[in-house]
JSON list of C-alpha atoms in Angstrom, two decimals:
[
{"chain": "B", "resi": 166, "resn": "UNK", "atom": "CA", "xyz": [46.21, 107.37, 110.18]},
{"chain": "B", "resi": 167, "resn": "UNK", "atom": "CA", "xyz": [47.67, 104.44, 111.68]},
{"chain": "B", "resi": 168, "resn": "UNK", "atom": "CA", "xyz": [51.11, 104.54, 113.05]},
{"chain": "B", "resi": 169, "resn": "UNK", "atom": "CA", "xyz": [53.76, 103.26, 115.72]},
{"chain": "B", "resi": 170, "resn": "UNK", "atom": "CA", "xyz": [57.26, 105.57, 116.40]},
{"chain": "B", "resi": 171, "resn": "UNK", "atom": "CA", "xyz": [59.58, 105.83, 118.57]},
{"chain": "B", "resi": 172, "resn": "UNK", "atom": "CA", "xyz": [61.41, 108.25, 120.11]},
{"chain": "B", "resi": 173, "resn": "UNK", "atom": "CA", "xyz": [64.84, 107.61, 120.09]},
{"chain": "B", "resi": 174, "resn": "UNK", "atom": "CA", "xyz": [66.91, 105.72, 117.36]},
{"chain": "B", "resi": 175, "resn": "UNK", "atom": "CA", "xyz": [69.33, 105.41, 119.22]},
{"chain": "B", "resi": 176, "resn": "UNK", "atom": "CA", "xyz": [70.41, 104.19, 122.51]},
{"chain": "B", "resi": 177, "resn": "UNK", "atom": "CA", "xyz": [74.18, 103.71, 124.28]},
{"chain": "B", "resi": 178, "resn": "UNK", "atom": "CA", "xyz": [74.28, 102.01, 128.01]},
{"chain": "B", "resi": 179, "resn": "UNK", "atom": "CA", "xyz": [76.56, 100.79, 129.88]},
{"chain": "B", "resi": 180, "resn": "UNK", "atom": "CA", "xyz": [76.26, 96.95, 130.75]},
{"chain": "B", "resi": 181, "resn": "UNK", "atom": "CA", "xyz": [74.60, 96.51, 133.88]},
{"chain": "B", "resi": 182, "resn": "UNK", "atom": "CA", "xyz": [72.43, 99.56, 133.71]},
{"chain": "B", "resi": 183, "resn": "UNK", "atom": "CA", "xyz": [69.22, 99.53, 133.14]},
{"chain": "B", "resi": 184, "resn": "UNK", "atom": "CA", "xyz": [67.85, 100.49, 129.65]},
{"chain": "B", "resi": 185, "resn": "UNK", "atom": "CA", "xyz": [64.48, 102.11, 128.76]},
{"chain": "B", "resi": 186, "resn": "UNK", "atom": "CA", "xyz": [63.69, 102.28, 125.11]},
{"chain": "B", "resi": 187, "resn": "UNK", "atom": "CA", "xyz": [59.96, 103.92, 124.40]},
{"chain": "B", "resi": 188, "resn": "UNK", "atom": "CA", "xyz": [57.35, 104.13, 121.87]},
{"chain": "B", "resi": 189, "resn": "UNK", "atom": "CA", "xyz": [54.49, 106.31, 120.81]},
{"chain": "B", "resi": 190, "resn": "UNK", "atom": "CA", "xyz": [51.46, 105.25, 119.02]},
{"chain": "B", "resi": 191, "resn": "UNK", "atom": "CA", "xyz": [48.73, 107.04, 117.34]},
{"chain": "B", "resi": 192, "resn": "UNK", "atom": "CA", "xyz": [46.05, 104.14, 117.13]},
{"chain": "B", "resi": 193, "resn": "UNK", "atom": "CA", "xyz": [43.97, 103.95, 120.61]},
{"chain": "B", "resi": 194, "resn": "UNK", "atom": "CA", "xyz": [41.95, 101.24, 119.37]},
{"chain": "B", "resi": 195, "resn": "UNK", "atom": "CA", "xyz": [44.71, 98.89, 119.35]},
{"chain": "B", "resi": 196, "resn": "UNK", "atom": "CA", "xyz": [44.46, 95.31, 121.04]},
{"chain": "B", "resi": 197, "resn": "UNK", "atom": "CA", "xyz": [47.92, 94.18, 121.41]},
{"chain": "B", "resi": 198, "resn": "UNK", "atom": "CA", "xyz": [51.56, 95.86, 121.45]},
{"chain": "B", "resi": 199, "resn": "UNK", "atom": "CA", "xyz": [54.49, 93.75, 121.35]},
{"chain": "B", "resi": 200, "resn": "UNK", "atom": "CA", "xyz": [57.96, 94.20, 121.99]},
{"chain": "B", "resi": 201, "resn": "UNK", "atom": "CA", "xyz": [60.10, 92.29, 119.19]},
{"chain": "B", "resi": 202, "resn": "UNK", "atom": "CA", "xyz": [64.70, 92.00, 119.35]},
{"chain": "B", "resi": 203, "resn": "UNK", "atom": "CA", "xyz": [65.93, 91.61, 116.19]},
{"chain": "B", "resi": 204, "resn": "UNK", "atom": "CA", "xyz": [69.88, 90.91, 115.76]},
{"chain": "B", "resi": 205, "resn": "UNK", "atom": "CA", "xyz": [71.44, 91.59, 112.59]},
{"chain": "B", "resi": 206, "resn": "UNK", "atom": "CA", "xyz": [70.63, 89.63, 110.01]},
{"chain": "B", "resi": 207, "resn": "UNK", "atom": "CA", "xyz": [67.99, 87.42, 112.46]},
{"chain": "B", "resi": 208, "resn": "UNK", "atom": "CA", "xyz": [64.45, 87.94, 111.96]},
{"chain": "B", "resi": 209, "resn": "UNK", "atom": "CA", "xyz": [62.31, 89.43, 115.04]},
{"chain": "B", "resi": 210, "resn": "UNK", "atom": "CA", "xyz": [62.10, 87.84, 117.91]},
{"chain": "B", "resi": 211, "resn": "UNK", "atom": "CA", "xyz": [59.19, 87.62, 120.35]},
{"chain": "B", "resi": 212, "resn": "UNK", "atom": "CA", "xyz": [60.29, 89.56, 123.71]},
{"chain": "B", "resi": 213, "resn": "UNK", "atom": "CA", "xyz": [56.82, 90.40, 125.66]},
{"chain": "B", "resi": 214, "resn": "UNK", "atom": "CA", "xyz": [53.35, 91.47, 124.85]},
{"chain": "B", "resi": 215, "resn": "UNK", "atom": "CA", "xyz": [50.58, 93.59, 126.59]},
{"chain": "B", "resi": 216, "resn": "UNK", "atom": "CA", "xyz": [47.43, 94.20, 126.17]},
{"chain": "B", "resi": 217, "resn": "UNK", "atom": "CA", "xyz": [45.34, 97.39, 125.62]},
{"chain": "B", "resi": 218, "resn": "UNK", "atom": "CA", "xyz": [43.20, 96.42, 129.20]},
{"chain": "B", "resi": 219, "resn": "UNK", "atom": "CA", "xyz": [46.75, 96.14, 131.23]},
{"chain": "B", "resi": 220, "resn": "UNK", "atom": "CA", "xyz": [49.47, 98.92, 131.89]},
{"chain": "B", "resi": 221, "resn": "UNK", "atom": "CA", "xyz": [52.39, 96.74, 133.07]},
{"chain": "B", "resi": 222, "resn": "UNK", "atom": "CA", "xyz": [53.38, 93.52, 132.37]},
{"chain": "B", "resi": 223, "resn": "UNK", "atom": "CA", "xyz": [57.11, 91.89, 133.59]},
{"chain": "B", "resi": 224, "resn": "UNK", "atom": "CA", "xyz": [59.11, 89.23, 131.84]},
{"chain": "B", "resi": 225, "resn": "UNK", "atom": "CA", "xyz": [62.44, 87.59, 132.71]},
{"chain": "B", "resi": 226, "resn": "UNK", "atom": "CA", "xyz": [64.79, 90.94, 133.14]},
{"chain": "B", "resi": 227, "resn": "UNK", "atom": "CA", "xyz": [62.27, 92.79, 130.92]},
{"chain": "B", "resi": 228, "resn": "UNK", "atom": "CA", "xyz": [59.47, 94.97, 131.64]},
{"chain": "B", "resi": 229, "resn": "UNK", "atom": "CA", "xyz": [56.75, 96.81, 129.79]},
{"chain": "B", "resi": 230, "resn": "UNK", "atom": "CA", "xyz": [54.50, 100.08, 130.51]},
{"chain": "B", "resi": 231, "resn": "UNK", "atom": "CA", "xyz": [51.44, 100.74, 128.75]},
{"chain": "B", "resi": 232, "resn": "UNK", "atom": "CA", "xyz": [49.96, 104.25, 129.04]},
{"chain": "B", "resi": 233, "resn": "UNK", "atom": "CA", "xyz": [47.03, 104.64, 127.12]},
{"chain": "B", "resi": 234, "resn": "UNK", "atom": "CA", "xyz": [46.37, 107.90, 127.76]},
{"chain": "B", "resi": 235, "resn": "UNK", "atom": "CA", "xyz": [49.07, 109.17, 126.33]},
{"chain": "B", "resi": 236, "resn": "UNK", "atom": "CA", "xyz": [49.18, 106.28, 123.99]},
{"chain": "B", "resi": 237, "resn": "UNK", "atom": "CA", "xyz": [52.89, 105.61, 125.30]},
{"chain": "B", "resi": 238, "resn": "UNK", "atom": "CA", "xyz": [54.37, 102.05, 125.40]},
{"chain": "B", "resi": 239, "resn": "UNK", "atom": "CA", "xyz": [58.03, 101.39, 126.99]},
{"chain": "B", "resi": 240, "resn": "UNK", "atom": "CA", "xyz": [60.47, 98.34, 127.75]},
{"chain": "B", "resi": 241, "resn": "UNK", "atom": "CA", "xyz": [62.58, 98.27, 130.61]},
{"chain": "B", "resi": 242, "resn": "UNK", "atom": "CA", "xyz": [65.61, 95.95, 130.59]},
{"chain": "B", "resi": 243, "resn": "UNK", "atom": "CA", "xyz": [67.66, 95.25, 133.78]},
{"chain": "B", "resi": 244, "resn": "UNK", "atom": "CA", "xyz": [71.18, 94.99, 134.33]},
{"chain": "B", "resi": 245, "resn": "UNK", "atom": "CA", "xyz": [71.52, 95.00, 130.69]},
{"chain": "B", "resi": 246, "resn": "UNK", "atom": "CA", "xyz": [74.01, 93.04, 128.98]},
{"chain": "B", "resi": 247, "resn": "UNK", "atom": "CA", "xyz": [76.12, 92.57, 125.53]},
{"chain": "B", "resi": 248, "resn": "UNK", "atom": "CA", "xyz": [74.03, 90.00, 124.75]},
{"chain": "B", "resi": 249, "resn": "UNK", "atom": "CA", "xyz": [71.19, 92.92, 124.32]},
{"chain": "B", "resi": 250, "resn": "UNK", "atom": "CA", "xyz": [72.29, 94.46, 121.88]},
{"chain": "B", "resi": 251, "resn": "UNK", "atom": "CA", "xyz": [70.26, 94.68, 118.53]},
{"chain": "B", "resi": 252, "resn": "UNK", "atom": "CA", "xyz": [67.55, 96.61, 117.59]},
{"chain": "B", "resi": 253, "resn": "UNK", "atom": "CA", "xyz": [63.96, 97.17, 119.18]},
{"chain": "B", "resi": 254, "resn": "UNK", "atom": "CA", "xyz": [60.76, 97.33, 117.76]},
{"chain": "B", "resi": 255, "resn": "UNK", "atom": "CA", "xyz": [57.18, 97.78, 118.74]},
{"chain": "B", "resi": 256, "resn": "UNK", "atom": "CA", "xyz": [54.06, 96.66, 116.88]},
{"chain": "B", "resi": 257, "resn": "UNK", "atom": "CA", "xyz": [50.64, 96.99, 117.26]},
{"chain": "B", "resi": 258, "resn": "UNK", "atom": "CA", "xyz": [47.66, 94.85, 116.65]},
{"chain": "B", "resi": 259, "resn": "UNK", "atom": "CA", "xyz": [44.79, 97.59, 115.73]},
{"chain": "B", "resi": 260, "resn": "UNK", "atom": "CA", "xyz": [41.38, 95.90, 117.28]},
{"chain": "B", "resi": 261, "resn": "UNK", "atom": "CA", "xyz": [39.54, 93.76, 114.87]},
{"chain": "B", "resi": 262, "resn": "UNK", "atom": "CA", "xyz": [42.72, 93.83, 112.11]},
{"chain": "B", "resi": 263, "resn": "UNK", "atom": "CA", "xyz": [43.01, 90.32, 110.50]},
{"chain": "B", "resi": 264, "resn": "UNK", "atom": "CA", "xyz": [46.44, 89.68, 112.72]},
{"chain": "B", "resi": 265, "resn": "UNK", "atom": "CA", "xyz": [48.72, 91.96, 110.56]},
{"chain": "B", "resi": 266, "resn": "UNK", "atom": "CA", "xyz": [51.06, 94.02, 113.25]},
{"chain": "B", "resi": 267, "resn": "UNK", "atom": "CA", "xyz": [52.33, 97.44, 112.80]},
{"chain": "B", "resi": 268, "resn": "UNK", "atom": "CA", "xyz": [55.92, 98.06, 113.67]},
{"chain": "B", "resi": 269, "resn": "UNK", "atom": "CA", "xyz": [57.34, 101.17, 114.57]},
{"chain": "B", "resi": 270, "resn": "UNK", "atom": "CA", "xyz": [60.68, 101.84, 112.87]},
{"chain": "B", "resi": 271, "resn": "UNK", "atom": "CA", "xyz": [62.86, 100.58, 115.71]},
{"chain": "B", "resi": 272, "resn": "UNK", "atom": "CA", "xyz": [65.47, 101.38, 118.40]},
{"chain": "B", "resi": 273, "resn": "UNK", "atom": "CA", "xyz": [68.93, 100.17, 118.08]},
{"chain": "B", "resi": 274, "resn": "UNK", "atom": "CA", "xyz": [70.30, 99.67, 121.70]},
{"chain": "B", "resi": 275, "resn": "UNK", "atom": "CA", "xyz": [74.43, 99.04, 122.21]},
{"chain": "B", "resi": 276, "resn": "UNK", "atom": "CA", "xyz": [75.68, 98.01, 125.21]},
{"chain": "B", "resi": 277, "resn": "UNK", "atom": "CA", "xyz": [79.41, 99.25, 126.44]},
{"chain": "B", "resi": 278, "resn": "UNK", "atom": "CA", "xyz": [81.33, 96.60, 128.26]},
{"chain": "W", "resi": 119, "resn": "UNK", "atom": "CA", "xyz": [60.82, 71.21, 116.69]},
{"chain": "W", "resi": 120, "resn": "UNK", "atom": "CA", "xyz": [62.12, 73.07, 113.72]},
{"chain": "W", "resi": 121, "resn": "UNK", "atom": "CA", "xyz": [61.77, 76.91, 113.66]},
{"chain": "W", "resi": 122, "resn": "UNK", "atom": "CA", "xyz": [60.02, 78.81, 110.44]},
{"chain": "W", "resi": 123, "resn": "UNK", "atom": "CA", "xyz": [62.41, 78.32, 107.63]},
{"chain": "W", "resi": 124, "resn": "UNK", "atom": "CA", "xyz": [62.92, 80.44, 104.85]},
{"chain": "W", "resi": 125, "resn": "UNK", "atom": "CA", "xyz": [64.45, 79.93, 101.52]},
{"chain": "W", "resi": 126, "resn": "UNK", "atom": "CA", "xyz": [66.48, 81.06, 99.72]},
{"chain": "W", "resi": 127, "resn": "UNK", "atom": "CA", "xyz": [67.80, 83.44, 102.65]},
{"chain": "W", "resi": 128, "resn": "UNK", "atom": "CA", "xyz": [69.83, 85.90, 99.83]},
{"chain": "W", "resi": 129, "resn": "UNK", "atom": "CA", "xyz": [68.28, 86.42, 96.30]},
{"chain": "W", "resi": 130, "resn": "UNK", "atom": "CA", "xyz": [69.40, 88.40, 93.41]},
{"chain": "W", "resi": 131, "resn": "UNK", "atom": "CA", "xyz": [67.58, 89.24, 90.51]},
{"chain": "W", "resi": 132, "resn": "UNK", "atom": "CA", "xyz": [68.09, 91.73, 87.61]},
{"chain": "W", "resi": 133, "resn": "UNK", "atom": "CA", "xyz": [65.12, 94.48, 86.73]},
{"chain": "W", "resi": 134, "resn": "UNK", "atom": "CA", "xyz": [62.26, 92.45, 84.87]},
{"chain": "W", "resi": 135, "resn": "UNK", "atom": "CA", "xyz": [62.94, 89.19, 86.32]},
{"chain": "W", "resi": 136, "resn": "UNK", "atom": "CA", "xyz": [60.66, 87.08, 88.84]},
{"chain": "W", "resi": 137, "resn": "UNK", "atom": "CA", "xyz": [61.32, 86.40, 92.20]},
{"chain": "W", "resi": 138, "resn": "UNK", "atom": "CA", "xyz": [59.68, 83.60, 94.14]},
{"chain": "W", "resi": 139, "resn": "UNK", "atom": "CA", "xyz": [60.26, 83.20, 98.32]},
{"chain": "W", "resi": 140, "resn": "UNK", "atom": "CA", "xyz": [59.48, 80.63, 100.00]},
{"chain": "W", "resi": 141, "resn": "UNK", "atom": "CA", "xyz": [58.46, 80.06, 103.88]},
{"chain": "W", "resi": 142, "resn": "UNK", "atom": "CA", "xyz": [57.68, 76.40, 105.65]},
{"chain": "W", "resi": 143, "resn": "UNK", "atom": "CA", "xyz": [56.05, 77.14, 108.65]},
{"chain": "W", "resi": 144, "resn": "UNK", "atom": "CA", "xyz": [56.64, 75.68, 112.21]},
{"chain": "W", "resi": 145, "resn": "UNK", "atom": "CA", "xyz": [55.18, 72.13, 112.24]},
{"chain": "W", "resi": 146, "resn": "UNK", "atom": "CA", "xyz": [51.46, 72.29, 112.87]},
{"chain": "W", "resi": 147, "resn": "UNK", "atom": "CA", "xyz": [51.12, 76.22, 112.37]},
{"chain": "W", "resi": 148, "resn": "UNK", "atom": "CA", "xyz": [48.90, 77.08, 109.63]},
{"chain": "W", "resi": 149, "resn": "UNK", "atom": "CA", "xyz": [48.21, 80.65, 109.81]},
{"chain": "W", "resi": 150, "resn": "UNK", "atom": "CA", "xyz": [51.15, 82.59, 108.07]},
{"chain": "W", "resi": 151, "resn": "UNK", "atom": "CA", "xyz": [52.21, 86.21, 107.32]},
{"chain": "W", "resi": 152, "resn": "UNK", "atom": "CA", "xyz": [54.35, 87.80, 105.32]},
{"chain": "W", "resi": 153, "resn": "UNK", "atom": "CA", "xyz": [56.19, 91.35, 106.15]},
{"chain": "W", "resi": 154, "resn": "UNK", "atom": "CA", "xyz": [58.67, 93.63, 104.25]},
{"chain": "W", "resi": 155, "resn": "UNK", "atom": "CA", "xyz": [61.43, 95.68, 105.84]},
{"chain": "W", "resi": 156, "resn": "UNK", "atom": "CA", "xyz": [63.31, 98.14, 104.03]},
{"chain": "W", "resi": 157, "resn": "UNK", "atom": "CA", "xyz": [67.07, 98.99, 105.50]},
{"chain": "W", "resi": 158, "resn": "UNK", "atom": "CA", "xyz": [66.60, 100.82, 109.06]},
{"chain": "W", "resi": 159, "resn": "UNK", "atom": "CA", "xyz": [62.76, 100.97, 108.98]},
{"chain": "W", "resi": 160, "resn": "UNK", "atom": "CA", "xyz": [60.66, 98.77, 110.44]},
{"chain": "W", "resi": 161, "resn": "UNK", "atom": "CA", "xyz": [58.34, 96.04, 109.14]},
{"chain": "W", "resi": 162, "resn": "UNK", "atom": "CA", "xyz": [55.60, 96.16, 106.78]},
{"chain": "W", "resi": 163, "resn": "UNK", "atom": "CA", "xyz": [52.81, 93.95, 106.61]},
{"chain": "W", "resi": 164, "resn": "UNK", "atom": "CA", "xyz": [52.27, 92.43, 103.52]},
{"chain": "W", "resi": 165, "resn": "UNK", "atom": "CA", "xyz": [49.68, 89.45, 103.56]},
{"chain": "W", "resi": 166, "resn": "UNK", "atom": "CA", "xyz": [47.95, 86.85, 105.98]},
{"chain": "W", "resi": 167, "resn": "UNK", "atom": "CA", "xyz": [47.12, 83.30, 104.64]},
{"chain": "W", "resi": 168, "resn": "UNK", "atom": "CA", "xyz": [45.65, 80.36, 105.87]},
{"chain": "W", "resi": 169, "resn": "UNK", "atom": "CA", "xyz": [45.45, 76.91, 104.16]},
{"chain": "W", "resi": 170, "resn": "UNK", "atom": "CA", "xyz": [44.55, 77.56, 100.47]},
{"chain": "W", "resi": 171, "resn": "UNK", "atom": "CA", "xyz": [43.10, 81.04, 101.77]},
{"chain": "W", "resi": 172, "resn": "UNK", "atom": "CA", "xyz": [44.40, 84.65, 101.26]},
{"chain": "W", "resi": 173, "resn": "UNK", "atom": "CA", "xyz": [42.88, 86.26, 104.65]},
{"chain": "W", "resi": 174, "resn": "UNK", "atom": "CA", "xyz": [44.12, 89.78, 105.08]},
{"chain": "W", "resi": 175, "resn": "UNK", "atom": "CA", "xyz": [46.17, 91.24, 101.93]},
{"chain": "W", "resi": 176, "resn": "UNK", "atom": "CA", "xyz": [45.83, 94.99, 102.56]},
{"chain": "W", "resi": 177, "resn": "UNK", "atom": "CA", "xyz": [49.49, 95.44, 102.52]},
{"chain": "W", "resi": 178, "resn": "UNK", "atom": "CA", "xyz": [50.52, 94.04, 99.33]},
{"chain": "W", "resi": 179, "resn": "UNK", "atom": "CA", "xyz": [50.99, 96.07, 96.44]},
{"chain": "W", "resi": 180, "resn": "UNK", "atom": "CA", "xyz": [47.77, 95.47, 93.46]},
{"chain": "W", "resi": 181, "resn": "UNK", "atom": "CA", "xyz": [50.35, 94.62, 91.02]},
{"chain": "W", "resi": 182, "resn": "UNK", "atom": "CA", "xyz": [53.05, 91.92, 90.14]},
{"chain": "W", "resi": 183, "resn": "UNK", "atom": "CA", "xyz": [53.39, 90.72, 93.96]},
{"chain": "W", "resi": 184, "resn": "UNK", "atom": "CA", "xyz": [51.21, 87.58, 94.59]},
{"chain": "W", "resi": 185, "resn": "UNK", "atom": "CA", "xyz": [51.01, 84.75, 97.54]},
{"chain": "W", "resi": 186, "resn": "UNK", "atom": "CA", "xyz": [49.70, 81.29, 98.21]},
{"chain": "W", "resi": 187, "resn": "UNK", "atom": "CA", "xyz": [50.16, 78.71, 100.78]},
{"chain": "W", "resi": 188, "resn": "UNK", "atom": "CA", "xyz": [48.99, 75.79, 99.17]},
{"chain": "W", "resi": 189, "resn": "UNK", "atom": "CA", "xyz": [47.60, 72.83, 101.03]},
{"chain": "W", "resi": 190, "resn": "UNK", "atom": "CA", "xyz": [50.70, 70.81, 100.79]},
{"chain": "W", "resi": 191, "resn": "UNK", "atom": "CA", "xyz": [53.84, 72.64, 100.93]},
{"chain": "W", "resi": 192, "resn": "UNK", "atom": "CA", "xyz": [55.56, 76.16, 101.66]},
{"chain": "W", "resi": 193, "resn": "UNK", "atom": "CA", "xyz": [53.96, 79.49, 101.11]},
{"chain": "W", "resi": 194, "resn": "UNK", "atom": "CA", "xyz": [54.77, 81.12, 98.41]},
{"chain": "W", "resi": 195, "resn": "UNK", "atom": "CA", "xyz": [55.72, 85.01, 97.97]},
{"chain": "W", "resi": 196, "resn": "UNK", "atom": "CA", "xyz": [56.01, 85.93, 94.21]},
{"chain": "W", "resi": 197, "resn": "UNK", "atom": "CA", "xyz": [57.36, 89.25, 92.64]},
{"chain": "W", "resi": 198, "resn": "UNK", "atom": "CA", "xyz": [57.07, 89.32, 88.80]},
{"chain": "W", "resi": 199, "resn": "UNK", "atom": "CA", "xyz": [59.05, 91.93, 86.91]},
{"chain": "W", "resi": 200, "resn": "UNK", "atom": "CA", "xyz": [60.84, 92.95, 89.84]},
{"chain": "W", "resi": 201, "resn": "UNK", "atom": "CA", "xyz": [62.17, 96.46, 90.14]},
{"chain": "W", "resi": 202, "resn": "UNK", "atom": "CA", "xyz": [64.96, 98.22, 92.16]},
{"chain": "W", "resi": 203, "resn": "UNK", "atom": "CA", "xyz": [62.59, 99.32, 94.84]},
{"chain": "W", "resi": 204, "resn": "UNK", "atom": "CA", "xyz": [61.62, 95.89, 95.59]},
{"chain": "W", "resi": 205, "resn": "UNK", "atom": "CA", "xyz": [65.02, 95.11, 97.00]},
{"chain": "W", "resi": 206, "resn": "UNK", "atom": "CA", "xyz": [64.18, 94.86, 100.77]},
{"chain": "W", "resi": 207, "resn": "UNK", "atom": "CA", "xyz": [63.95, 91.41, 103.33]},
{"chain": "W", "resi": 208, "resn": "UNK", "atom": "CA", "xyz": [61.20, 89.84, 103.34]},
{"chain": "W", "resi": 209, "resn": "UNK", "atom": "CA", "xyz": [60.27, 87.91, 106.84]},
{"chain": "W", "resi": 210, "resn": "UNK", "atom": "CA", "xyz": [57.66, 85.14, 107.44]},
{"chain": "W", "resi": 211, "resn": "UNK", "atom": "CA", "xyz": [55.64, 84.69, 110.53]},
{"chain": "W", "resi": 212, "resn": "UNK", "atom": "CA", "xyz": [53.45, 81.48, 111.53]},
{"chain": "W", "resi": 213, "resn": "UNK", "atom": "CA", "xyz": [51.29, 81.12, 114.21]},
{"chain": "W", "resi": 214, "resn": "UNK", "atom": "CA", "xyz": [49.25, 77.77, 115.56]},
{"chain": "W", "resi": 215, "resn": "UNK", "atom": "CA", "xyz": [46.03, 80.02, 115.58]},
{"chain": "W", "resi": 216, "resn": "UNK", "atom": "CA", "xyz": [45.13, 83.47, 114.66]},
{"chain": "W", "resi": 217, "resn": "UNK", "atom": "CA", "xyz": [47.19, 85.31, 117.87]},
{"chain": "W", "resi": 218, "resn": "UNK", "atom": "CA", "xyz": [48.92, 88.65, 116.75]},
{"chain": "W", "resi": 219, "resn": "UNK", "atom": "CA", "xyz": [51.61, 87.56, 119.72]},
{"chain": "W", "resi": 220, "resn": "UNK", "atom": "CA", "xyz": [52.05, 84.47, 119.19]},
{"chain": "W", "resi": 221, "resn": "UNK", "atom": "CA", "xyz": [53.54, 84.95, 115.85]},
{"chain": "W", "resi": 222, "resn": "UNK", "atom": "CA", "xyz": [57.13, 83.47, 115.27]},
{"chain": "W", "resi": 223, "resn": "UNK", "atom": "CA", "xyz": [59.61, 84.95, 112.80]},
{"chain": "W", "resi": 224, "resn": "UNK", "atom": "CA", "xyz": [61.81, 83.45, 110.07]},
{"chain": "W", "resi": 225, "resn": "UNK", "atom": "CA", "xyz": [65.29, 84.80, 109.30]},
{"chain": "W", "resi": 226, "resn": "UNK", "atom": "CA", "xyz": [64.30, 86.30, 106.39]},
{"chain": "W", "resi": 227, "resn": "UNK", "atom": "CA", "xyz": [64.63, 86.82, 102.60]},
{"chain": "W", "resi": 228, "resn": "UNK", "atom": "CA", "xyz": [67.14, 89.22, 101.19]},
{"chain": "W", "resi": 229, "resn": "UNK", "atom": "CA", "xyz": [66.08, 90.20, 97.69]},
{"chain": "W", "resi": 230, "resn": "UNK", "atom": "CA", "xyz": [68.83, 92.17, 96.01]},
{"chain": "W", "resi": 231, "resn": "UNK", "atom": "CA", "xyz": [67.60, 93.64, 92.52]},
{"chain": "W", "resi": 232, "resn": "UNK", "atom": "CA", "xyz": [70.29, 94.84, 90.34]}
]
């Protein structure tokens, strides 16, 4: 079946380190994965985005890895700060779905002063 | 440019009674979704709509959840009879077109039943 995960729920940094939180899917025929933040009590917000034909894509302090054959997807976050902290999520868009994502279950990152 | 609004953003209902959420989307978006996230999981699709149109609604349960998004005002997400297991928040998304990233997130719904 269809499914996103990650592998760590999890993860403590320091502030100013750099902070890699991953995520494994099962679907190859997927279009689009999508890195969403969501604070507490926010709804998700819209980091970055890749698509299936790309393996790296970089934002403002952010960066994410596609690898498709092991159907691995990661964000990198430089010189991360408080301000980072909330939880992760990826989602999916399967090819030829009607625009409905699939999130993984998410990837709460804290960030030690 | 106001961002997707949701209303009300905390609900509580007793077993049996009907809950109705509502979402405005941005101004000129008219593609919206709905999702359901349970505590520390991740989000569920529920149900795509256009104008007037139900596109995708694979993820909502057959019975006593409905949507609309009429052609004048907010979408609509109803729960009739509502049960304990329903209690969850319940996000909107809009988009301008039909773009899986471009999809932009409310604050959310959260339906207590009691």
């Amino acid at each position: 079946g269809e499914s996103v995960g990650l592998h760590l729920p999890t993860l403590s940094v320091q502030e100013g380190d750099n902070s890699i939180i991953n995520c494994a899917y099962s679907n190859s025929a997927s279009d689009y994965f999508i890195w969403y933040k969501q604070e507490s009590g926010k709804g998700p917000q819209f980091i970055i985005d890749i698509r299936s034909n790309m393996d790296k894509r970089q934002g403002q302090r952010v960066t994410v890895l596609l690898n498709k054959t092991v159907k691995h997807l990661s964000l990198q976050i430089a010189a991360t700060q408080p301000g980072d902290s909330a939880v992760y999520f990826c989602a999916e868009n399967p090819f030829g779905s009607q625009g409905n994502l699939i999130f993984g279950k998410g990837t709460k990152l804290s960030v030690k002063p | 440019n106001a961002g997707v609004m949701q209303n009300p953003r905390h609900l509580v209902r007793r077993r049996g009674q009907e809950a109705r959420l509502r979402c405005s989307p941005m101004k000129g978006h008219s593609h919206v979704y709905w999702y359901r996230q349970l505590p520390e999981e991740g989000l569920k699709f529920m149900v795509y709509l256009q104008k007037e149109n139900i596109i995708d609604e694979s993820g909502m349960p057959k019975e006593r959840f409905s949507a609309e998004f009429p052609k004048e005002g907010p979408s609509i997400l109803r729960i009739q009879q509502v049960v304990r297991g329903d209690s969850a928040a319940y996000f909107c998304a809009s988009s301008l077109d039909w773009a899986p990233s471009e999809q932009f997130f409310g604050p959310g719904t959260r339906l207590t039943v009691l």
